[in-house]
Amino acid sequence: MAIQDGVEYALYALHDLIHKRNRQDVSLVLMGDGGNAAALHRLAHELELDAYVNFAGWTESKDVLRYLTVADVGLSPDPRNGLNEHSTMIKTMEYMAMGKPVVAFDLTETRFSAQDAALYATPNLVEDFAKNIEALLDDEELRLKMGATGRRRIEEKLSWDHNEKKLLQAYEKLFPTSSQSQVSPTATLLTGH
């Protein structure tokens, strides 16, 4: 939870849902830690969200799966900035792999990755982010459809099986090797004194 992750946008959206749209049927789990975590705890308290937010901290894989299994919507509140516009967000891929619909800000790479598995809010606009969360919460059929779309996208386009060859070709273009200096990918380096 660093400043570039935009977790505060998720908290502001939750505040909008609870205190402006009068929703009492929502809760938010925030997994992770980092330099901005203490400020986020304070913000949640200031926004009167203590009863609605669970700060899970660093979370083991089995617990991440447990949380994602019961979640209705995955949030990718990464704001538009020089870093996020062109970065693939792992959490978005995890939501899609688990068949969960995503709400994200409309960033170039996020839209390329998620496509129809996400609803996109105007970048950095909390009210639009909250509106999209509410739209998914109120439409189970849409959630299921988008979740299935995301899962299919992971299986058919984004998994390692589909991208390994492309990545290795890109590495070969960037770092061409002569046949004399080529090393087997299974080579082991041993050192001794």
PDB file of C-alpha atoms in Angstrom:
ATOM      1  CA  MET A   1       0.000   0.000   0.000  1.00  0.00           C
ATOM      2  CA  ALA A   2       2.075   2.786  -1.383  1.00  0.00           C
ATOM      3  CA  ILE A   3       0.915   6.171  -2.566  1.00  0.00           C
ATOM      4  CA  GLN A   4       0.818   5.118  -6.253  1.00  0.00           C
ATOM      5  CA  ASP A   5      -1.623   2.276  -5.456  1.00  0.00           C
ATOM      6  CA  GLY A   6      -4.553   4.638  -4.908  1.00  0.00           C
ATOM      7  CA  VAL A   7      -6.071   2.687  -2.014  1.00  0.00           C
ATOM      8  CA  GLU A   8      -7.503   5.941  -0.689  1.00  0.00           C
ATOM      9  CA  TYR A   9      -9.780   6.009  -3.750  1.00  0.00           C
ATOM     10  CA  ALA A  10     -11.299   2.702  -2.625  1.00  0.00           C
ATOM     11  CA  LEU A  11     -11.913   4.194   0.825  1.00  0.00           C
ATOM     12  CA  TYR A  12     -13.459   7.361  -0.601  1.00  0.00           C
ATOM     13  CA  ALA A  13     -15.666   5.232  -2.878  1.00  0.00           C
ATOM     14  CA  LEU A  14     -16.762   3.138   0.107  1.00  0.00           C
ATOM     15  CA  HIS A  15     -17.567   6.351   1.970  1.00  0.00           C
ATOM     16  CA  ASP A  16     -19.646   7.481  -1.011  1.00  0.00           C
ATOM     17  CA  LEU A  17     -21.531   4.164  -1.083  1.00  0.00           C
ATOM     18  CA  ILE A  18     -22.274   4.147   2.655  1.00  0.00           C
ATOM     19  CA  HIS A  19     -22.723   7.787   3.578  1.00  0.00           C
ATOM     20  CA  LYS A  20     -24.085   9.288   0.342  1.00  0.00           C
ATOM     21  CA  ARG A  21     -25.871   6.350  -1.304  1.00  0.00           C
ATOM     22  CA  ASN A  22     -27.031   4.865   2.019  1.00  0.00           C
ATOM     23  CA  ARG A  23     -25.713   1.349   1.374  1.00  0.00           C
ATOM     24  CA  GLN A  24     -25.253  -0.757   4.467  1.00  0.00           C
ATOM     25  CA  ASP A  25     -24.695  -4.018   2.579  1.00  0.00           C
ATOM     26  CA  VAL A  26     -21.031  -3.436   1.665  1.00  0.00           C
ATOM     27  CA  SER A  27     -17.681  -4.178   3.198  1.00  0.00           C
ATOM     28  CA  LEU A  28     -14.126  -3.843   1.971  1.00  0.00           C
ATOM     29  CA  VAL A  29     -11.102  -6.049   2.578  1.00  0.00           C
ATOM     30  CA  LEU A  30      -7.740  -4.410   1.974  1.00  0.00           C
ATOM     31  CA  MET A  31      -4.866  -6.875   1.719  1.00  0.00           C
ATOM     32  CA  GLY A  32      -1.279  -5.729   1.954  1.00  0.00           C
ATOM     33  CA  ASP A  33       0.886  -3.328   3.861  1.00  0.00           C
ATOM     34  CA  GLY A  34       3.352  -0.622   3.016  1.00  0.00           C
ATOM     35  CA  GLY A  35       4.425   2.934   3.525  1.00  0.00           C
ATOM     36  CA  ASN A  36       0.929   4.382   3.200  1.00  0.00           C
ATOM     37  CA  ALA A  37      -0.875   1.846   5.424  1.00  0.00           C
ATOM     38  CA  ALA A  38      -0.921   3.972   8.589  1.00  0.00           C
ATOM     39  CA  ALA A  39      -2.361   6.950   6.699  1.00  0.00           C
ATOM     40  CA  LEU A  40      -5.027   4.686   5.184  1.00  0.00           C
ATOM     41  CA  HIS A  41      -6.029   3.389   8.635  1.00  0.00           C
ATOM     42  CA  ARG A  42      -6.413   6.990   9.810  1.00  0.00           C
ATOM     43  CA  LEU A  43      -8.403   7.922   6.699  1.00  0.00           C
ATOM     44  CA  ALA A  44     -10.790   4.974   7.163  1.00  0.00           C
ATOM     45  CA  HIS A  45     -11.407   6.119  10.750  1.00  0.00           C
ATOM     46  CA  GLU A  46     -11.912   9.770   9.696  1.00  0.00           C
ATOM     47  CA  LEU A  47     -14.407   8.661   7.030  1.00  0.00           C
ATOM     48  CA  GLU A  48     -16.321   6.622   9.645  1.00  0.00           C
ATOM     49  CA  LEU A  49     -15.628   3.337   7.873  1.00  0.00           C
ATOM     50  CA  ASP A  50     -14.221   1.300  10.777  1.00  0.00           C
ATOM     51  CA  ALA A  51     -17.187  -1.094  10.741  1.00  0.00           C
ATOM     52  CA  TYR A  52     -16.935  -1.614   6.978  1.00  0.00           C
ATOM     53  CA  VAL A  53     -13.189  -2.064   6.356  1.00  0.00           C
ATOM     54  CA  ASN A  54     -10.965  -4.999   7.226  1.00  0.00           C
ATOM     55  CA  PHE A  55      -7.245  -4.249   6.922  1.00  0.00           C
ATOM     56  CA  ALA A  56      -5.930  -7.791   6.495  1.00  0.00           C
ATOM     57  CA  GLY A  57      -2.237  -6.824   6.274  1.00  0.00           C
ATOM     58  CA  TRP A  58       0.206  -9.098   4.481  1.00  0.00           C
ATOM     59  CA  THR A  59      -1.864 -12.069   3.423  1.00  0.00           C
ATOM     60  CA  GLU A  60      -0.794 -15.615   2.618  1.00  0.00           C
ATOM     61  CA  SER A  61      -1.835 -17.089  -0.745  1.00  0.00           C
ATOM     62  CA  LYS A  62      -4.412 -19.404   0.827  1.00  0.00           C
ATOM     63  CA  ASP A  63      -6.062 -16.434   2.539  1.00  0.00           C
ATOM     64  CA  VAL A  64      -5.999 -14.317  -0.625  1.00  0.00           C
ATOM     65  CA  LEU A  65      -7.885 -17.142  -2.344  1.00  0.00           C
ATOM     66  CA  ARG A  66     -10.349 -17.334   0.544  1.00  0.00           C
ATOM     67  CA  TYR A  67     -11.075 -13.600   0.370  1.00  0.00           C
ATOM     68  CA  LEU A  68     -11.381 -13.588  -3.418  1.00  0.00           C
ATOM     69  CA  THR A  69     -13.699 -16.601  -3.390  1.00  0.00           C
ATOM     70  CA  VAL A  70     -16.315 -14.716  -1.372  1.00  0.00           C
ATOM     71  CA  ALA A  71     -15.818 -11.283  -2.969  1.00  0.00           C
ATOM     72  CA  ASP A  72     -18.432  -9.908  -5.341  1.00  0.00           C
ATOM     73  CA  VAL A  73     -16.265  -7.246  -7.004  1.00  0.00           C
ATOM     74  CA  GLY A  74     -12.515  -6.676  -7.341  1.00  0.00           C
ATOM     75  CA  LEU A  75     -11.316  -3.088  -7.038  1.00  0.00           C
ATOM     76  CA  SER A  76      -8.316  -1.680  -8.896  1.00  0.00           C
ATOM     77  CA  PRO A  77      -8.235   1.910  -7.641  1.00  0.00           C
ATOM     78  CA  ASP A  78      -4.842   2.681  -9.178  1.00  0.00           C
ATOM     79  CA  PRO A  79      -5.016   6.340 -10.217  1.00  0.00           C
ATOM     80  CA  ARG A  80      -3.819   7.808 -13.484  1.00  0.00           C
ATOM     81  CA  ASN A  81      -0.194   8.837 -13.099  1.00  0.00           C
ATOM     82  CA  GLY A  82       3.020   8.298 -15.019  1.00  0.00           C
ATOM     83  CA  LEU A  83       3.496   4.793 -13.602  1.00  0.00           C
ATOM     84  CA  ASN A  84       0.025   3.253 -13.552  1.00  0.00           C
ATOM     85  CA  GLU A  85      -1.094   4.228 -17.048  1.00  0.00           C
ATOM     86  CA  HIS A  86       1.280   1.669 -18.570  1.00  0.00           C
ATOM     87  CA  SER A  87       1.577  -0.960 -15.817  1.00  0.00           C
ATOM     88  CA  THR A  88      -0.228  -4.284 -15.628  1.00  0.00           C
ATOM     89  CA  MET A  89      -1.874  -4.512 -12.221  1.00  0.00           C
ATOM     90  CA  ILE A  90      -1.423  -7.967 -10.729  1.00  0.00           C
ATOM     91  CA  LYS A  91      -4.566  -7.588  -8.605  1.00  0.00           C
ATOM     92  CA  THR A  92      -6.617  -7.082 -11.769  1.00  0.00           C
ATOM     93  CA  MET A  93      -5.215 -10.314 -13.202  1.00  0.00           C
ATOM     94  CA  GLU A  94      -5.933 -12.120  -9.909  1.00  0.00           C
ATOM     95  CA  TYR A  95      -9.544 -10.934  -9.914  1.00  0.00           C
ATOM     96  CA  MET A  96      -9.989 -12.083 -13.501  1.00  0.00           C
ATOM     97  CA  ALA A  97      -8.348 -15.453 -12.799  1.00  0.00           C
ATOM     98  CA  MET A  98     -10.849 -15.930  -9.971  1.00  0.00           C
ATOM     99  CA  GLY A  99     -13.784 -14.979 -12.208  1.00  0.00           C
ATOM    100  CA  LYS A 100     -14.499 -11.677 -10.441  1.00  0.00           C
ATOM    101  CA  PRO A 101     -15.624  -8.529 -12.242  1.00  0.00           C
ATOM    102  CA  VAL A 102     -13.386  -5.502 -11.809  1.00  0.00           C
ATOM    103  CA  VAL A 103     -13.951  -1.808 -11.241  1.00  0.00           C
ATOM    104  CA  ALA A 104     -10.938   0.237 -12.306  1.00  0.00           C
ATOM    105  CA  PHE A 105     -10.000   3.676 -13.456  1.00  0.00           C
ATOM    106  CA  ASP A 106      -9.789   3.863 -17.240  1.00  0.00           C
ATOM    107  CA  LEU A 107      -6.055   3.391 -17.769  1.00  0.00           C
ATOM    108  CA  THR A 108      -4.516   2.227 -21.044  1.00  0.00           C
ATOM    109  CA  GLU A 109      -2.929  -0.981 -19.754  1.00  0.00           C
ATOM    110  CA  THR A 110      -5.819  -1.861 -17.448  1.00  0.00           C
ATOM    111  CA  ARG A 111      -8.271  -1.555 -20.338  1.00  0.00           C
ATOM    112  CA  PHE A 112      -6.004  -3.686 -22.550  1.00  0.00           C
ATOM    113  CA  SER A 113      -5.702  -6.356 -19.842  1.00  0.00           C
ATOM    114  CA  ALA A 114      -9.266  -6.513 -18.548  1.00  0.00           C
ATOM    115  CA  GLN A 115     -11.271  -5.403 -21.593  1.00  0.00           C
ATOM    116  CA  ASP A 116     -14.927  -6.421 -20.966  1.00  0.00           C
ATOM    117  CA  ALA A 117     -14.153  -7.916 -17.553  1.00  0.00           C
ATOM    118  CA  ALA A 118     -14.159  -4.436 -15.984  1.00  0.00           C
ATOM    119  CA  LEU A 119     -16.258  -1.332 -15.615  1.00  0.00           C
ATOM    120  CA  TYR A 120     -14.101   1.760 -16.100  1.00  0.00           C
ATOM    121  CA  ALA A 121     -14.413   4.976 -14.140  1.00  0.00           C
ATOM    122  CA  THR A 122     -13.130   8.341 -15.217  1.00  0.00           C
ATOM    123  CA  PRO A 123      -9.549   8.390 -13.903  1.00  0.00           C
ATOM    124  CA  ASN A 124      -9.245   9.651 -10.338  1.00  0.00           C
ATOM    125  CA  LEU A 125     -12.965  10.488 -10.053  1.00  0.00           C
ATOM    126  CA  VAL A 126     -14.278   8.852  -6.870  1.00  0.00           C
ATOM    127  CA  GLU A 127     -17.975   9.366  -7.604  1.00  0.00           C
ATOM    128  CA  ASP A 128     -17.680   7.519 -10.919  1.00  0.00           C
ATOM    129  CA  PHE A 129     -15.699   4.714  -9.262  1.00  0.00           C
ATOM    130  CA  ALA A 130     -18.426   4.348  -6.590  1.00  0.00           C
ATOM    131  CA  LYS A 131     -21.177   4.454  -9.252  1.00  0.00           C
ATOM    132  CA  ASN A 132     -19.546   1.533 -11.084  1.00  0.00           C
ATOM    133  CA  ILE A 133     -19.152  -0.479  -7.877  1.00  0.00           C
ATOM    134  CA  GLU A 134     -22.827   0.057  -7.112  1.00  0.00           C
ATOM    135  CA  ALA A 135     -23.830  -0.937 -10.653  1.00  0.00           C
ATOM    136  CA  LEU A 136     -22.061  -4.281 -10.213  1.00  0.00           C
ATOM    137  CA  LEU A 137     -23.376  -4.840  -6.695  1.00  0.00           C
ATOM    138  CA  ASP A 138     -26.926  -4.350  -7.984  1.00  0.00           C
ATOM    139  CA  ASP A 139     -26.601  -6.634 -11.027  1.00  0.00           C
ATOM    140  CA  GLU A 140     -25.665 -10.241 -10.296  1.00  0.00           C
ATOM    141  CA  GLU A 141     -26.097 -11.276 -13.923  1.00  0.00           C
ATOM    142  CA  LEU A 142     -23.613  -8.610 -15.054  1.00  0.00           C
ATOM    143  CA  ARG A 143     -21.161  -9.644 -12.331  1.00  0.00           C
ATOM    144  CA  LEU A 144     -21.318 -13.276 -13.448  1.00  0.00           C
ATOM    145  CA  LYS A 145     -21.000 -12.373 -17.134  1.00  0.00           C
ATOM    146  CA  MET A 146     -18.013 -10.070 -16.567  1.00  0.00           C
ATOM    147  CA  GLY A 147     -16.374 -12.561 -14.214  1.00  0.00           C
ATOM    148  CA  ALA A 148     -16.681 -15.320 -16.819  1.00  0.00           C
ATOM    149  CA  THR A 149     -15.297 -12.977 -19.478  1.00  0.00           C
ATOM    150  CA  GLY A 150     -12.266 -12.208 -17.321  1.00  0.00           C
ATOM    151  CA  ARG A 151     -11.615 -15.868 -16.540  1.00  0.00           C
ATOM    152  CA  ARG A 152     -11.859 -16.757 -20.232  1.00  0.00           C
ATOM    153  CA  ARG A 153      -9.480 -13.915 -21.122  1.00  0.00           C
ATOM    154  CA  ILE A 154      -6.898 -15.228 -18.649  1.00  0.00           C
ATOM    155  CA  GLU A 155      -7.233 -18.793 -19.964  1.00  0.00           C
ATOM    156  CA  GLU A 156      -7.264 -17.943 -23.670  1.00  0.00           C
ATOM    157  CA  LYS A 157      -5.048 -14.846 -23.998  1.00  0.00           C
ATOM    158  CA  LEU A 158      -3.132 -13.797 -20.904  1.00  0.00           C
ATOM    159  CA  SER A 159      -1.834 -16.960 -19.232  1.00  0.00           C
ATOM    160  CA  TRP A 160       1.836 -17.848 -19.397  1.00  0.00           C
ATOM    161  CA  ASP A 161       1.106 -20.594 -21.930  1.00  0.00           C
ATOM    162  CA  HIS A 162       0.050 -17.911 -24.427  1.00  0.00           C
ATOM    163  CA  ASN A 163       2.714 -15.328 -23.647  1.00  0.00           C
ATOM    164  CA  GLU A 164       5.908 -17.305 -23.038  1.00  0.00           C
ATOM    165  CA  LYS A 165       6.879 -17.496 -26.717  1.00  0.00           C
ATOM    166  CA  LYS A 166       6.229 -13.761 -27.273  1.00  0.00           C
ATOM    167  CA  LEU A 167       8.291 -12.795 -24.238  1.00  0.00           C
ATOM    168  CA  LEU A 168      11.203 -15.017 -25.266  1.00  0.00           C
ATOM    169  CA  GLN A 169      11.082 -13.531 -28.787  1.00  0.00           C
ATOM    170  CA  ALA A 170      11.181 -10.025 -27.326  1.00  0.00           C
ATOM    171  CA  TYR A 171      14.193 -10.950 -25.177  1.00  0.00           C
ATOM    172  CA  GLU A 172      15.934 -12.402 -28.228  1.00  0.00           C
ATOM    173  CA  LYS A 173      15.373  -9.134 -30.128  1.00  0.00           C
ATOM    174  CA  LEU A 174      16.631  -7.035 -27.244  1.00  0.00           C
ATOM    175  CA  PHE A 175      19.539  -9.270 -26.286  1.00  0.00           C
ATOM    176  CA  PRO A 176      20.640 -11.234 -29.351  1.00  0.00           C
ATOM    177  CA  THR A 177      23.165 -13.957 -28.685  1.00  0.00           C
ATOM    178  CA  SER A 178      25.696 -15.465 -31.019  1.00  0.00           C
ATOM    179  CA  SER A 179      25.634 -19.225 -31.350  1.00  0.00           C
ATOM    180  CA  GLN A 180      29.072 -19.380 -29.674  1.00  0.00           C
ATOM    181  CA  SER A 181      28.004 -17.543 -26.516  1.00  0.00           C
ATOM    182  CA  GLN A 182      24.570 -19.103 -26.128  1.00  0.00           C
ATOM    183  CA  VAL A 183      24.010 -20.768 -22.760  1.00  0.00           C
ATOM    184  CA  SER A 184      21.551 -23.550 -22.158  1.00  0.00           C
ATOM    185  CA  PRO A 185      18.547 -22.355 -20.111  1.00  0.00           C
ATOM    186  CA  THR A 186      19.195 -25.252 -17.725  1.00  0.00           C
ATOM    187  CA  ALA A 187      22.842 -24.356 -17.081  1.00  0.00           C
ATOM    188  CA  THR A 188      23.924 -24.075 -13.461  1.00  0.00           C
ATOM    189  CA  LEU A 189      26.687 -21.790 -12.247  1.00  0.00           C
ATOM    190  CA  LEU A 190      28.912 -23.211  -9.509  1.00  0.00           C
ATOM    191  CA  THR A 191      31.489 -21.170  -7.703  1.00  0.00           C
ATOM    192  CA  GLY A 192      34.133 -22.252  -5.270  1.00  0.00           C
ATOM    193  CA  HIS A 193      37.244 -21.054  -3.475  1.00  0.00           C
TER     194      HIS A 193
END
